[in-house]
Short mmCIF file of C-alpha atoms and ligand atoms in Angstrom, two decimals:
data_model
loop_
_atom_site.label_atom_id
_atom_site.label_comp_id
_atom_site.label_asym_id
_atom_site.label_seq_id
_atom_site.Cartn_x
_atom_site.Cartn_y
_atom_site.Cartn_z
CA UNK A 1 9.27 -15.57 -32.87
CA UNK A 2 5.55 -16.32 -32.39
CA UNK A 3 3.10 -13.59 -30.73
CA UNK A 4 2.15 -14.24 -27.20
CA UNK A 5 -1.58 -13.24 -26.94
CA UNK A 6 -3.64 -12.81 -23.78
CA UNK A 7 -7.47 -11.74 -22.69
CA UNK A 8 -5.71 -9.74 -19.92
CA UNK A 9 -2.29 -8.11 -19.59
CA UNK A 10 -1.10 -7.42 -15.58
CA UNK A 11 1.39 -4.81 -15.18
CA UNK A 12 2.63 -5.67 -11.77
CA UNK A 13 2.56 -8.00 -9.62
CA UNK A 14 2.69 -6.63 -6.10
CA UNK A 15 -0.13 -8.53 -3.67
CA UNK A 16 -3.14 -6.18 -5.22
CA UNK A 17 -2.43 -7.44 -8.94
CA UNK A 18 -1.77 -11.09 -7.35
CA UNK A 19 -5.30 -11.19 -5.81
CA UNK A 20 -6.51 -10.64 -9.16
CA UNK A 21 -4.45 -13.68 -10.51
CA UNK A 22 -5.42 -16.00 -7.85
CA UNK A 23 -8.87 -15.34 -8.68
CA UNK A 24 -8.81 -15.68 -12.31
CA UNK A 25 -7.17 -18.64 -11.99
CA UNK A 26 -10.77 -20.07 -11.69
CA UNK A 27 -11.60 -19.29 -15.19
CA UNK A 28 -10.19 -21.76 -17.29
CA UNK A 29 -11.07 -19.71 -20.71
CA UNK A 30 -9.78 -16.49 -20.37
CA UNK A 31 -5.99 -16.09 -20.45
CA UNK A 32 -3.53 -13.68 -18.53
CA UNK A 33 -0.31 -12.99 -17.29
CA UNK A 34 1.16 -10.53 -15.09
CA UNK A 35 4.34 -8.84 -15.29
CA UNK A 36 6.86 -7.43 -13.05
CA UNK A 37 9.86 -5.96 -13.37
CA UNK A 38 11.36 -7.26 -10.13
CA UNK A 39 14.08 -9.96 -10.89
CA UNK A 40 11.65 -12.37 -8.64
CA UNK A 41 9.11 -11.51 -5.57
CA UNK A 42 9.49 -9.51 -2.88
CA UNK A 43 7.13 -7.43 -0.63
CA UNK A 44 8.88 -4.17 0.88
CA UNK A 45 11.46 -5.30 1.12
CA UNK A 46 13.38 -2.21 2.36
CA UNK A 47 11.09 -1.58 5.45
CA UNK A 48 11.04 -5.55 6.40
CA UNK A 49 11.73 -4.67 9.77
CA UNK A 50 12.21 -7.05 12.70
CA UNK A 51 8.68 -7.64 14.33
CA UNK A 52 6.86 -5.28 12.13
CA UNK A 53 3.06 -6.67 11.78
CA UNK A 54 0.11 -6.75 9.30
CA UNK A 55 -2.06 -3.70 9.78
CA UNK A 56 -5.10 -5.81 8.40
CA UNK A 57 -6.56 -9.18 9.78
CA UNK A 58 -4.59 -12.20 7.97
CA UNK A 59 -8.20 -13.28 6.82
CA UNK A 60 -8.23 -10.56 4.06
CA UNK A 61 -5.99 -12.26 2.13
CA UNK A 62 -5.68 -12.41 -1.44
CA UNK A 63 -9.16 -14.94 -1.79
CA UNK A 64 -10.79 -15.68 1.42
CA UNK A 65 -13.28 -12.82 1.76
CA UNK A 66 -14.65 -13.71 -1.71
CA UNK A 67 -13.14 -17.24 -2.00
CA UNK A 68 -12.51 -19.01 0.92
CA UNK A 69 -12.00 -22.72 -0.58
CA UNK A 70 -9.34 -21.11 -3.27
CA UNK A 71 -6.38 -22.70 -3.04
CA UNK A 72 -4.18 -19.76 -2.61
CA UNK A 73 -5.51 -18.73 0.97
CA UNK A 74 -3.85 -17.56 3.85
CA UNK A 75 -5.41 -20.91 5.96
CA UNK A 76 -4.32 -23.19 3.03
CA UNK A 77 -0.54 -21.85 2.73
CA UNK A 78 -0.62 -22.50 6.98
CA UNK A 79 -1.32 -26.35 6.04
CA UNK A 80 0.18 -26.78 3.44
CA UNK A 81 3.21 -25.91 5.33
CA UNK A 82 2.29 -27.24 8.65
CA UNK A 83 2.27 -24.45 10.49
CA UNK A 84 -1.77 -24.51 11.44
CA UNK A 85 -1.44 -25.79 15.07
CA UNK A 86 1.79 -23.57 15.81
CA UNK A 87 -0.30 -20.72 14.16
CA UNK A 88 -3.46 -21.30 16.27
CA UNK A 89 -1.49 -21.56 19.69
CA UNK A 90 0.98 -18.52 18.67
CA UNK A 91 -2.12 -16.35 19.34
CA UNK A 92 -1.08 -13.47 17.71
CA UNK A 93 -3.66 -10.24 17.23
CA UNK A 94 -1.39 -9.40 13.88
CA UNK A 95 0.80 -11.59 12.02
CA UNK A 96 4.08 -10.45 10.67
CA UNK A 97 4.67 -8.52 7.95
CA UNK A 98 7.46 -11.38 7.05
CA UNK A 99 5.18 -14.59 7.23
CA UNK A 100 2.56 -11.76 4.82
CA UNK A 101 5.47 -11.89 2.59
CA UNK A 102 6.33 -15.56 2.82
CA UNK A 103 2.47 -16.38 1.59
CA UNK A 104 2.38 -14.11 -1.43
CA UNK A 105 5.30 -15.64 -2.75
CA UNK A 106 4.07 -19.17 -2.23
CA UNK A 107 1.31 -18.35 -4.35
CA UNK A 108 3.25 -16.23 -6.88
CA UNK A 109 5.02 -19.64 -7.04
CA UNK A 110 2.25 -21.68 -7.60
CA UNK A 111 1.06 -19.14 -10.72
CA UNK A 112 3.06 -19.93 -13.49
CA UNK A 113 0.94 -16.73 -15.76
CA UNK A 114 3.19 -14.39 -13.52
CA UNK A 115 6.81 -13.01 -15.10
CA UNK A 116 9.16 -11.70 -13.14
CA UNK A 117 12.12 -9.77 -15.04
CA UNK A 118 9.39 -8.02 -17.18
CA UNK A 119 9.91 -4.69 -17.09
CA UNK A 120 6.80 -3.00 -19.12
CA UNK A 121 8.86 -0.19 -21.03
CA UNK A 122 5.97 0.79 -23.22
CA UNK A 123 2.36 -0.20 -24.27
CA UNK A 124 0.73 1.42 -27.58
CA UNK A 125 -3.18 0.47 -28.76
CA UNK A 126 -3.44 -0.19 -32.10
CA UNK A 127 -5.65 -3.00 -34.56
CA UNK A 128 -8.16 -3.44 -31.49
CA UNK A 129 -5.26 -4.58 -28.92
CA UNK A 130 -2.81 -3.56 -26.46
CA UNK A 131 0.63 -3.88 -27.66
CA UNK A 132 3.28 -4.08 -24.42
CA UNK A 133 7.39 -3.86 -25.11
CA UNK A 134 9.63 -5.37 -23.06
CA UNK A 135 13.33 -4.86 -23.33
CA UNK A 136 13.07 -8.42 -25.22
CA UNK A 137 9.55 -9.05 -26.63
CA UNK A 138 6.30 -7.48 -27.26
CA UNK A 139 3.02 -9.14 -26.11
CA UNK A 140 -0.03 -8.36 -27.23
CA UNK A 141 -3.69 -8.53 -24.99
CA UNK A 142 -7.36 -7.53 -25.04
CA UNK A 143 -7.80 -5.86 -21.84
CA UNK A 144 -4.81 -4.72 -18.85
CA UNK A 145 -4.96 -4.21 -15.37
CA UNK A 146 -2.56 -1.41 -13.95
CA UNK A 147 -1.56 -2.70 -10.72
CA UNK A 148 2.28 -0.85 -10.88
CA UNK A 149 1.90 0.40 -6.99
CA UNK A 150 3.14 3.37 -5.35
CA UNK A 151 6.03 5.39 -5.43
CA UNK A 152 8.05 6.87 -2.38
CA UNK A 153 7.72 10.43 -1.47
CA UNK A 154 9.76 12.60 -0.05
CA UNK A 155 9.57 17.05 -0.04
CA UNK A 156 10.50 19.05 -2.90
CA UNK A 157 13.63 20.31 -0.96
CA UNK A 158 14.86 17.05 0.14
CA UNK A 159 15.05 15.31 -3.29
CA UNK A 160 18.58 16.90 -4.06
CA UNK A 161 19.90 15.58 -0.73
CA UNK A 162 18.87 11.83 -1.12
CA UNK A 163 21.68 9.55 -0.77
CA UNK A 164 23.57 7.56 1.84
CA UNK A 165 22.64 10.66 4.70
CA UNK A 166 18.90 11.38 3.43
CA UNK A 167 16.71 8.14 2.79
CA UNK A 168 13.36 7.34 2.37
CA UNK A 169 12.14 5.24 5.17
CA UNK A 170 11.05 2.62 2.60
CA UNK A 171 14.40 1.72 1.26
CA UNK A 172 16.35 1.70 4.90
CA UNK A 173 17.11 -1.87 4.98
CA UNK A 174 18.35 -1.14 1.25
CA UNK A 175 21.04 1.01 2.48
CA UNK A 176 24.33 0.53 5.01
CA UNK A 177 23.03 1.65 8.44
CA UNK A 178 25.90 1.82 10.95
CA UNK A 179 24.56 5.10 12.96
CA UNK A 180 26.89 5.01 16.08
CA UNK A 181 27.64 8.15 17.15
CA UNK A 182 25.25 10.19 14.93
CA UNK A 183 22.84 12.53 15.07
CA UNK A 184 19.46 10.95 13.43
CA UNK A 185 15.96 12.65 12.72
CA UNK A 186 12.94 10.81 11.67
CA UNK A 187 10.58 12.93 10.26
CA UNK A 188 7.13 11.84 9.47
CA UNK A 189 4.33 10.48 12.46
CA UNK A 190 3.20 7.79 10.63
CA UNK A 191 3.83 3.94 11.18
CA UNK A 192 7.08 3.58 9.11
CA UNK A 193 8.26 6.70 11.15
CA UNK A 194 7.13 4.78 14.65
CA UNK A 195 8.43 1.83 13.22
CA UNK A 196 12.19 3.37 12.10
CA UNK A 197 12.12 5.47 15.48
CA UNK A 198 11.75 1.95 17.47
CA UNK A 199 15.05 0.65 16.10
CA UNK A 200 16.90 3.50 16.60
CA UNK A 201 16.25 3.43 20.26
CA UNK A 202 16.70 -0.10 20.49
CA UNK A 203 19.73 0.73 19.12
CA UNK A 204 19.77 -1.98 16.03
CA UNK A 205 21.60 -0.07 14.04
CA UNK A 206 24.11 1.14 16.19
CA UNK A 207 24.26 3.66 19.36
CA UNK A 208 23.15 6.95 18.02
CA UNK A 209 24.45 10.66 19.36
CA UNK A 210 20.84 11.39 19.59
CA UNK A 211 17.45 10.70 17.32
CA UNK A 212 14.99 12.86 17.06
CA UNK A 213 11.51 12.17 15.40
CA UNK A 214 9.58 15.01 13.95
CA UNK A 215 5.57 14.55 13.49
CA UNK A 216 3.07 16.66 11.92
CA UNK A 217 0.36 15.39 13.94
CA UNK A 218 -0.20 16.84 16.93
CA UNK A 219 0.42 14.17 19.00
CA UNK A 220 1.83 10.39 18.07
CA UNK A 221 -1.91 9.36 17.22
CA UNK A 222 -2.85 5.83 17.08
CA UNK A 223 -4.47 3.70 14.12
CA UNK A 224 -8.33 4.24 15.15
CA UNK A 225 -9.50 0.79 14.92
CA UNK A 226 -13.33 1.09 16.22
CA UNK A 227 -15.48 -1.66 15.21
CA UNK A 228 -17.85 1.58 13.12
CA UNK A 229 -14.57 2.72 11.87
CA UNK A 230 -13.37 -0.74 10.50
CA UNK A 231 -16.67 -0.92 8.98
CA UNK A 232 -15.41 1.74 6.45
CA UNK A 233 -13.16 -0.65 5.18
CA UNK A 234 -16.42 -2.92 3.97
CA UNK A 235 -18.23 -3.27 0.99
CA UNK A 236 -21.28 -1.78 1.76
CA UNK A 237 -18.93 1.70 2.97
CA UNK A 238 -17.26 1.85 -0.40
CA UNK A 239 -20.59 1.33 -2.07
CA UNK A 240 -22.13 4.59 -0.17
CA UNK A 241 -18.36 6.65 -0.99
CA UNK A 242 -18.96 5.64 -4.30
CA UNK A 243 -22.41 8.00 -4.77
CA UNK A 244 -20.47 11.01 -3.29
CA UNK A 245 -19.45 13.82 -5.38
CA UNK A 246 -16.13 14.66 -5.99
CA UNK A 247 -15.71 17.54 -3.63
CA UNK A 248 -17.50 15.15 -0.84
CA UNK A 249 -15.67 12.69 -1.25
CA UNK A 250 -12.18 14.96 -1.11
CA UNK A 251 -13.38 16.12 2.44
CA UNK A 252 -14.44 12.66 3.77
CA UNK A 253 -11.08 11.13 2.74
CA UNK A 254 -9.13 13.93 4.76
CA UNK A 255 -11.01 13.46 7.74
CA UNK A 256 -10.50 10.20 7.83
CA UNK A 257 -7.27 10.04 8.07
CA UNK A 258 -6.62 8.20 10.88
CA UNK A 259 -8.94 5.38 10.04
CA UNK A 260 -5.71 4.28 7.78
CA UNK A 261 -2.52 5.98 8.45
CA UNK A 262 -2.13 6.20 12.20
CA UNK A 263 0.38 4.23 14.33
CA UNK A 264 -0.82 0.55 15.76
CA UNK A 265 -1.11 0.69 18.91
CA UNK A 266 0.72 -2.03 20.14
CA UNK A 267 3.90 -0.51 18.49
CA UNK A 268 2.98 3.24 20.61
CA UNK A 269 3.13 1.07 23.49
CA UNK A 270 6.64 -0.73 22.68
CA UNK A 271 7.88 2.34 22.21
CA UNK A 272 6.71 4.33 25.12
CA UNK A 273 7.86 1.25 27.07
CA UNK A 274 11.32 1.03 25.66
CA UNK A 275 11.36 4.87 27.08
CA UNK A 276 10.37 3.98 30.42
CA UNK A 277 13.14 0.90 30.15
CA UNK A 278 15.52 2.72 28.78
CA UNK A 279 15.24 6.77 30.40
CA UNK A 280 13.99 5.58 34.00
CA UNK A 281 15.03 2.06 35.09
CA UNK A 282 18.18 1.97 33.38
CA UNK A 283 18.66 5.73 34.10
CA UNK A 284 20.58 6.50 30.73
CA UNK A 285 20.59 10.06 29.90
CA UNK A 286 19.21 9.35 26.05
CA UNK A 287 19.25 12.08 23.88
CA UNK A 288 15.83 11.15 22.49
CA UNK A 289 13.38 13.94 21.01
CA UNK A 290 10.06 13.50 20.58
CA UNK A 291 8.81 16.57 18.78
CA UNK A 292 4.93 16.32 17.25
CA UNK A 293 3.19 19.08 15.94
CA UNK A 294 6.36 20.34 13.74
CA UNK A 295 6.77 20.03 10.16
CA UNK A 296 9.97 20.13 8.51
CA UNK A 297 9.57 22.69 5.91
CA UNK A 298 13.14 22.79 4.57
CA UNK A 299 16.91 21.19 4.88
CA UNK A 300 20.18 22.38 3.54
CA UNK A 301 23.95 21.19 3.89
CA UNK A 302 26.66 22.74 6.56
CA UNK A 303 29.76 20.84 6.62
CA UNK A 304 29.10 17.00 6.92
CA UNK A 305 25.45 17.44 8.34
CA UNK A 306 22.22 18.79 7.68
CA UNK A 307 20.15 21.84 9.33
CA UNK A 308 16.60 21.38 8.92
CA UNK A 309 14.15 23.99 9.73
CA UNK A 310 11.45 23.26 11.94
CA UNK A 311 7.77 24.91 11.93
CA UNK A 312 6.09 24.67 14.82
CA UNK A 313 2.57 24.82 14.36
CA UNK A 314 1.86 27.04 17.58
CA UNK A 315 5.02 28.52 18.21
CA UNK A 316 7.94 29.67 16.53
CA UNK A 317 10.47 28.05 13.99
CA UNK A 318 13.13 25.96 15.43
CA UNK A 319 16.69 24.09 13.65
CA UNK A 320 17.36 20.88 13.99
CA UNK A 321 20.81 19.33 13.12
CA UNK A 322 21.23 15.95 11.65
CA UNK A 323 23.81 13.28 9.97
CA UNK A 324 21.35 11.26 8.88
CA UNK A 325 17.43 12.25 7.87
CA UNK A 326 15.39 9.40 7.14
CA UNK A 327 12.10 10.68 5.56
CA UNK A 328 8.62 8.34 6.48
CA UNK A 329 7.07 11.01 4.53
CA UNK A 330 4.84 8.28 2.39
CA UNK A 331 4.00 7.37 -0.70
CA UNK A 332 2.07 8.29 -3.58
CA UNK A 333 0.25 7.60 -6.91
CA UNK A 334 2.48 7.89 -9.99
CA UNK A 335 1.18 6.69 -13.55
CA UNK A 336 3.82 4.49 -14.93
CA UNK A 337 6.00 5.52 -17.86
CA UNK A 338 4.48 3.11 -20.06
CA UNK A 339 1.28 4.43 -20.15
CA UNK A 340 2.25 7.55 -22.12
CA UNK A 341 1.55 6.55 -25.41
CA UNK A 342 -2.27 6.00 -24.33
CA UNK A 343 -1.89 9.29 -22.27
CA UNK A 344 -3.92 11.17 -24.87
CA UNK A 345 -6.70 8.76 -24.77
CA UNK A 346 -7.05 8.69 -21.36
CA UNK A 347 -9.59 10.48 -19.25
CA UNK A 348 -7.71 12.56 -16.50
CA UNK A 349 -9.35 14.05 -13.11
CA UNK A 350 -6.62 16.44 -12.43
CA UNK A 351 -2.95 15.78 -10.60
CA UNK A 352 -2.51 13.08 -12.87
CA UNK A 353 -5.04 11.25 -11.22
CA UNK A 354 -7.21 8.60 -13.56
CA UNK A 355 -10.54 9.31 -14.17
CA UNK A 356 -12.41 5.94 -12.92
CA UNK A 357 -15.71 4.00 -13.07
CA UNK A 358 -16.89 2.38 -9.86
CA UNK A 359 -15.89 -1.26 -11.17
CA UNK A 360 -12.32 -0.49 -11.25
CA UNK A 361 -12.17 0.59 -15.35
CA UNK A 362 -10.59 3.48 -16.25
CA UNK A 363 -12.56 6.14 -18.14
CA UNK A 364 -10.45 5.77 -21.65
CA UNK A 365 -11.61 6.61 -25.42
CA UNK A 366 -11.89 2.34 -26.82
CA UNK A 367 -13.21 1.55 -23.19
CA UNK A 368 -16.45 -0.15 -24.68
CA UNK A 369 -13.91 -2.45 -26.70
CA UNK A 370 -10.79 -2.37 -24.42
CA UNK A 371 -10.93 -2.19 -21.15
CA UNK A 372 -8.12 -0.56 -18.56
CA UNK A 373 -8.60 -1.73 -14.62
CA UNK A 374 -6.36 -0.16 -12.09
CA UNK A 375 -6.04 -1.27 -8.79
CA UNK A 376 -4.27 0.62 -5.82
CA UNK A 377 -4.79 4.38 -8.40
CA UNK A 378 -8.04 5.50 -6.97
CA UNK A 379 -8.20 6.71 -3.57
CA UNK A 380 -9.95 9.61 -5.13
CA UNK A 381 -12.50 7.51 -6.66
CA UNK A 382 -13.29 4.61 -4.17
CA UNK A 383 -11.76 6.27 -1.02
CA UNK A 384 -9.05 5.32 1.73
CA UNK A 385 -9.18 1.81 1.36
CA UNK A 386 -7.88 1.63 -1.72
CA UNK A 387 -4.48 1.50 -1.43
CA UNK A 388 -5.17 -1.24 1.81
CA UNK A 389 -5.18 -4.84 1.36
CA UNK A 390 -9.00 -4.88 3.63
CA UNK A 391 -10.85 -4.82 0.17
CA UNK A 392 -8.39 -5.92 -2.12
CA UNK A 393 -9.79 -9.24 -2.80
CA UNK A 394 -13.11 -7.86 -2.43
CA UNK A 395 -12.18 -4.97 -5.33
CA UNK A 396 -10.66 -8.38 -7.49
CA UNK A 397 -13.63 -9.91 -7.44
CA UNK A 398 -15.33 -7.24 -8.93
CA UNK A 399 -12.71 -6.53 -11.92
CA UNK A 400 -13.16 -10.68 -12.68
CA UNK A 401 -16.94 -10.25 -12.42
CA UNK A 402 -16.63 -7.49 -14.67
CA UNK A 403 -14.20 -9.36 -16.88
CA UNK A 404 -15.88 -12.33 -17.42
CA UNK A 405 -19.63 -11.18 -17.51
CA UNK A 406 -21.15 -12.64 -15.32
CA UNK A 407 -21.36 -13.28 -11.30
CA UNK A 408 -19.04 -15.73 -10.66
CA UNK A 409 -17.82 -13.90 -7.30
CA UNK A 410 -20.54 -13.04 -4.54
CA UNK A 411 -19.99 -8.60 -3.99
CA UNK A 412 -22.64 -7.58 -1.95
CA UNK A 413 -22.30 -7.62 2.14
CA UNK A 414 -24.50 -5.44 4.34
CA UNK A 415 -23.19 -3.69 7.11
CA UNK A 416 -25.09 -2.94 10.41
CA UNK A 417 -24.55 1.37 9.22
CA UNK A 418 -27.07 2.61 6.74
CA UNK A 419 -24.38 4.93 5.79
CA UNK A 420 -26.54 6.44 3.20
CA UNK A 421 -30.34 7.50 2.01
CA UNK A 422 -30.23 4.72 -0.65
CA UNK A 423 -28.71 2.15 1.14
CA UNK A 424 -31.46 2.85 4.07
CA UNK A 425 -34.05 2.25 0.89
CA UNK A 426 -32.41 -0.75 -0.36
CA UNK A 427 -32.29 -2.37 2.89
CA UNK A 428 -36.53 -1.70 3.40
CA UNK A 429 -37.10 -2.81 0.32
CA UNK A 430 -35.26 -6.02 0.68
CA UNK A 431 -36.88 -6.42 4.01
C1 FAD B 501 5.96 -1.24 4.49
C2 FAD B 501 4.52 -1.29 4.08
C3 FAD B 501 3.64 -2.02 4.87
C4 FAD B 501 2.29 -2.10 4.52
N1 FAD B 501 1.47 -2.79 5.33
C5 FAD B 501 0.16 -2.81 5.05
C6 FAD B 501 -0.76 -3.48 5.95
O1 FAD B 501 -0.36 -4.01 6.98
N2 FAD B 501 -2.08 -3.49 5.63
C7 FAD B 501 -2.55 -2.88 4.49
O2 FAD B 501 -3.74 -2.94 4.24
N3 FAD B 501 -1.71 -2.24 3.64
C8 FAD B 501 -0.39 -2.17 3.91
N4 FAD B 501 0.46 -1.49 3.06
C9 FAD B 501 -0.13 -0.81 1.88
C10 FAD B 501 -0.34 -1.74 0.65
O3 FAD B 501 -1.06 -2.89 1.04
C11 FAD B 501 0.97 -2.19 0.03
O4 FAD B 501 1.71 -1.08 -0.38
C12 FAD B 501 0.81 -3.13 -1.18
O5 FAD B 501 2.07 -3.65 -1.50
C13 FAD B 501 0.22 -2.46 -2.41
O6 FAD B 501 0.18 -3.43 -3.42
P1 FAD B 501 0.33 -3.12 -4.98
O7 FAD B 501 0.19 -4.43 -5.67
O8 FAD B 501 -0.58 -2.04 -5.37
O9 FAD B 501 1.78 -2.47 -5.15
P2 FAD B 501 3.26 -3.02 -4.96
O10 FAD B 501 3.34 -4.00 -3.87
O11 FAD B 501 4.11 -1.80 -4.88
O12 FAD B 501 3.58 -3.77 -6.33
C14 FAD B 501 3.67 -3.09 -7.57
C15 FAD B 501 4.58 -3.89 -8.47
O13 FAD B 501 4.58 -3.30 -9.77
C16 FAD B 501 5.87 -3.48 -10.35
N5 FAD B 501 6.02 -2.52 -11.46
C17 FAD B 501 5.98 -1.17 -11.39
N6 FAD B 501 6.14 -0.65 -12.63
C18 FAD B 501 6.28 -1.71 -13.50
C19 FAD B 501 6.46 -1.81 -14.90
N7 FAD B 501 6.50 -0.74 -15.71
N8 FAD B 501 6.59 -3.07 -15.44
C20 FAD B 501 6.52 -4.17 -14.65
N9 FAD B 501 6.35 -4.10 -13.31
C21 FAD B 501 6.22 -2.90 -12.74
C22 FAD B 501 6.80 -3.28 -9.17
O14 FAD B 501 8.04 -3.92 -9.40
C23 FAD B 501 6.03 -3.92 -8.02
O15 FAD B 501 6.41 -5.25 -7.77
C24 FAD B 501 1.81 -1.40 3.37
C25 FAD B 501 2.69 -0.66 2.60
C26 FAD B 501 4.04 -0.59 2.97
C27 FAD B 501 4.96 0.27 2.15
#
């Protein structure tokens, strides 16, 4: 069997590693592939809820912000499958999350370096290269790019309990959801929680005893989305994080939490409208709780149903009792399996977090030889947009600068903020 070789190895190929593709695609000398262990593409699909929307403007696609005459843009997929002039007149502030999902596999389709059924078991370093093992073959490449995604997460005391009653709100649509007649508690203020909440009281999957949805927060707070608090989500933001120390940056990135996990606004509104519809035209005597500034801090099994207890954060504990607990609790960073023969060569920062340089490499011992990017692992490093599609193409661009050598994508975009002492210098300098 002869040895597949490539310049750079993708493990995964969720949208962040695809942007990567799509740009490389422009470098006719330098080979990759990406592989994913999914039989072929899909994007969430277990949270690919009816009318949920794009958080991010359809412009930050995989390409455009660096690459706008690519051939794998968000404009070129409309034409190319005449949609433009329904698009255009359709007006819409956010597009779906379903016609996202449609795009990225029209270009995964139109990249034959990407694998699907490839599930990276193992990769070992030895004689200068990466060595990856799949359940059938082993591949060998110079450099690899980590972009294996997040995992769901749900508490400590709930992982015992998952199964058809206890979910994760990312795998809903994975599992049977006839709820008539039972008692159902969301717990987690977040979109997917706003999102899975909507349903229930729109009663897709069935008339429910009563839902109740349980929020840290103290209230149901909405996505900030300021023009000076998009503009955190730019180039020139990142590039100010980036000179923060560690403890700085660990403080900046919990205050600015909103800027990235709050609720859209136009789903708030839906919801507070269905209320209204529902409670006081209609008049029906729903058995809906709304209960924010609680946090579930514990669950166990009487009878059929569940007990969870409930800490207020200003008054006392309370129980609630549920059939079915659907947790929208997140997710987070894991390191994939395979990496554990390199583990020991690897830099760490703590909580199994990478230790990263500011172009996306990951601090490891043959770095200067072979080099590890991860994409979507460094919230840590390069701050809350990370794990957000707003730079990803942006974030590309630099790992395929980086890769090839030279400047082949345009990186640097000032902002109206001189969010920092340098930047403030740079920008009289220039002027
Ligand atoms: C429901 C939902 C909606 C979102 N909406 C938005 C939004 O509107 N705007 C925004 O900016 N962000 C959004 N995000 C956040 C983020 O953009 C997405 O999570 C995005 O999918 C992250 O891309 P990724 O490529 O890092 O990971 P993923 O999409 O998770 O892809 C990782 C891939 O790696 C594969 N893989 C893992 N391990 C291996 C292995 N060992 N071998 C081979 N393959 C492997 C997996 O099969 C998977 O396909 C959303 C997230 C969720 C969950």
């Amino acid at each position: 069997m002869s040895q597949q070789h490539y310049n750079l190895a993708g493990i995964g190929a969720g949208p962040f590693n695809l942007s990567v593709a799509a740009l490389l695609d422009k470098v006719p000398d330098l080979s990759f592939a990406l592989f994913d262990k999914k039989r072929s593409f899909n994007w969430h699909a277990g949270l690919m809820l009816q009318g949920a929307r794009l958080q991010t403007s359809w412009m930050k696609d995989l390409v455009t912000p660096v690459d706008p005459t690519s051939p794998y843009s968000f404009l070129k997929f409309l034409v190319e499958h005449g949609r433009f002039y329904a698009f255009i007149n359709a007006e819409q502030a956010a597009i779906s999350r379903q016609e996202f999902a449609q795009y990225l596999e029209w270009v995964t389709s139109q990249l034959p370096q990407i694998h699907f059924d490839s599930h990276v078991r193992e990769i070992n370093y030895r004689g200068g290269q990466f060595w990856l093992r799949f359940d059938d073959r082993i591949i060998s490449a110079d450099h690899l790019c980590l972009g294996t995604g997040t995992q769901p997460y749900v508490p400590e005391y709930a992982v015992t309990h998952l199964g058809k009653q206890v979910l994760h709100g990312g795998s809903v649509l994975n599992s049977a959801r006839d709820f008539r007649g039972r008692r159902v508690a969301v717990v987690g203020g977040g979109q997917t929680g706003a999102e899975i909440f909507q349903e229930l009281i729109n009663e897709r999957w069935g008339e429910c005893e009563s839902v109740a949805w349980v929020s840290r927060r103290d209230n149901f707070d909405q996505l900030d989305e300021a023009p000076f608090t998009n503009d955190l989500f730019t180039p020139s933001y990142v590039n100010h994080f980036l000179s923060l120390s560690r403890e700085q940056k660990r403080e900046v990135v919990a205050k600015q939490k909103l800027a990235s996990d709050g609720i859209s606004p136009s789903t708030l509104k839906e919801i507070y409208q269905a209320l209204y519809q529902i409670k006081i035209v209609q008049g029906k005597d729903k058995d809906y709780l709304m209960l924010p500034a609680r946090e579930v801090v514990g669950m166990h099994k009487q009878g059929t149903h569940f007990q969870l207890t409930v800490d207020h954060h200003h008054q006392t504990q309370e129980v609630l009792d549920a059939d079915i607990v659907i947790f929208c609790t997140g997710f987070k960073t894991v390191i994939p399996a395979c990496l554990e023969s390199l583990a020991d060569d690897i830099q760490w920062e703590g909580d199994g977090l990478l230790s990263m340089q500011d172009n996306y490499q990951v601090n490891w011992t043959y770095g200067n030889r072979n080099r590890i990017y991860a994409v979507n692992a460094s919230r840590h490093h390069h701050g809350i947009v990370d794990p957000q599609t707003s730079l990803m193409a942006w974030r590309s661009a630099n790992i395929v600068n980086d890769l090839v050598g030279y400047r082949l994508y345009k990186l640097d975009h000032p902002g109206f903020v001189q969010w920092g002492i340098q930047q403030r210098d740079k920008q009289r300098n220039v002027a």
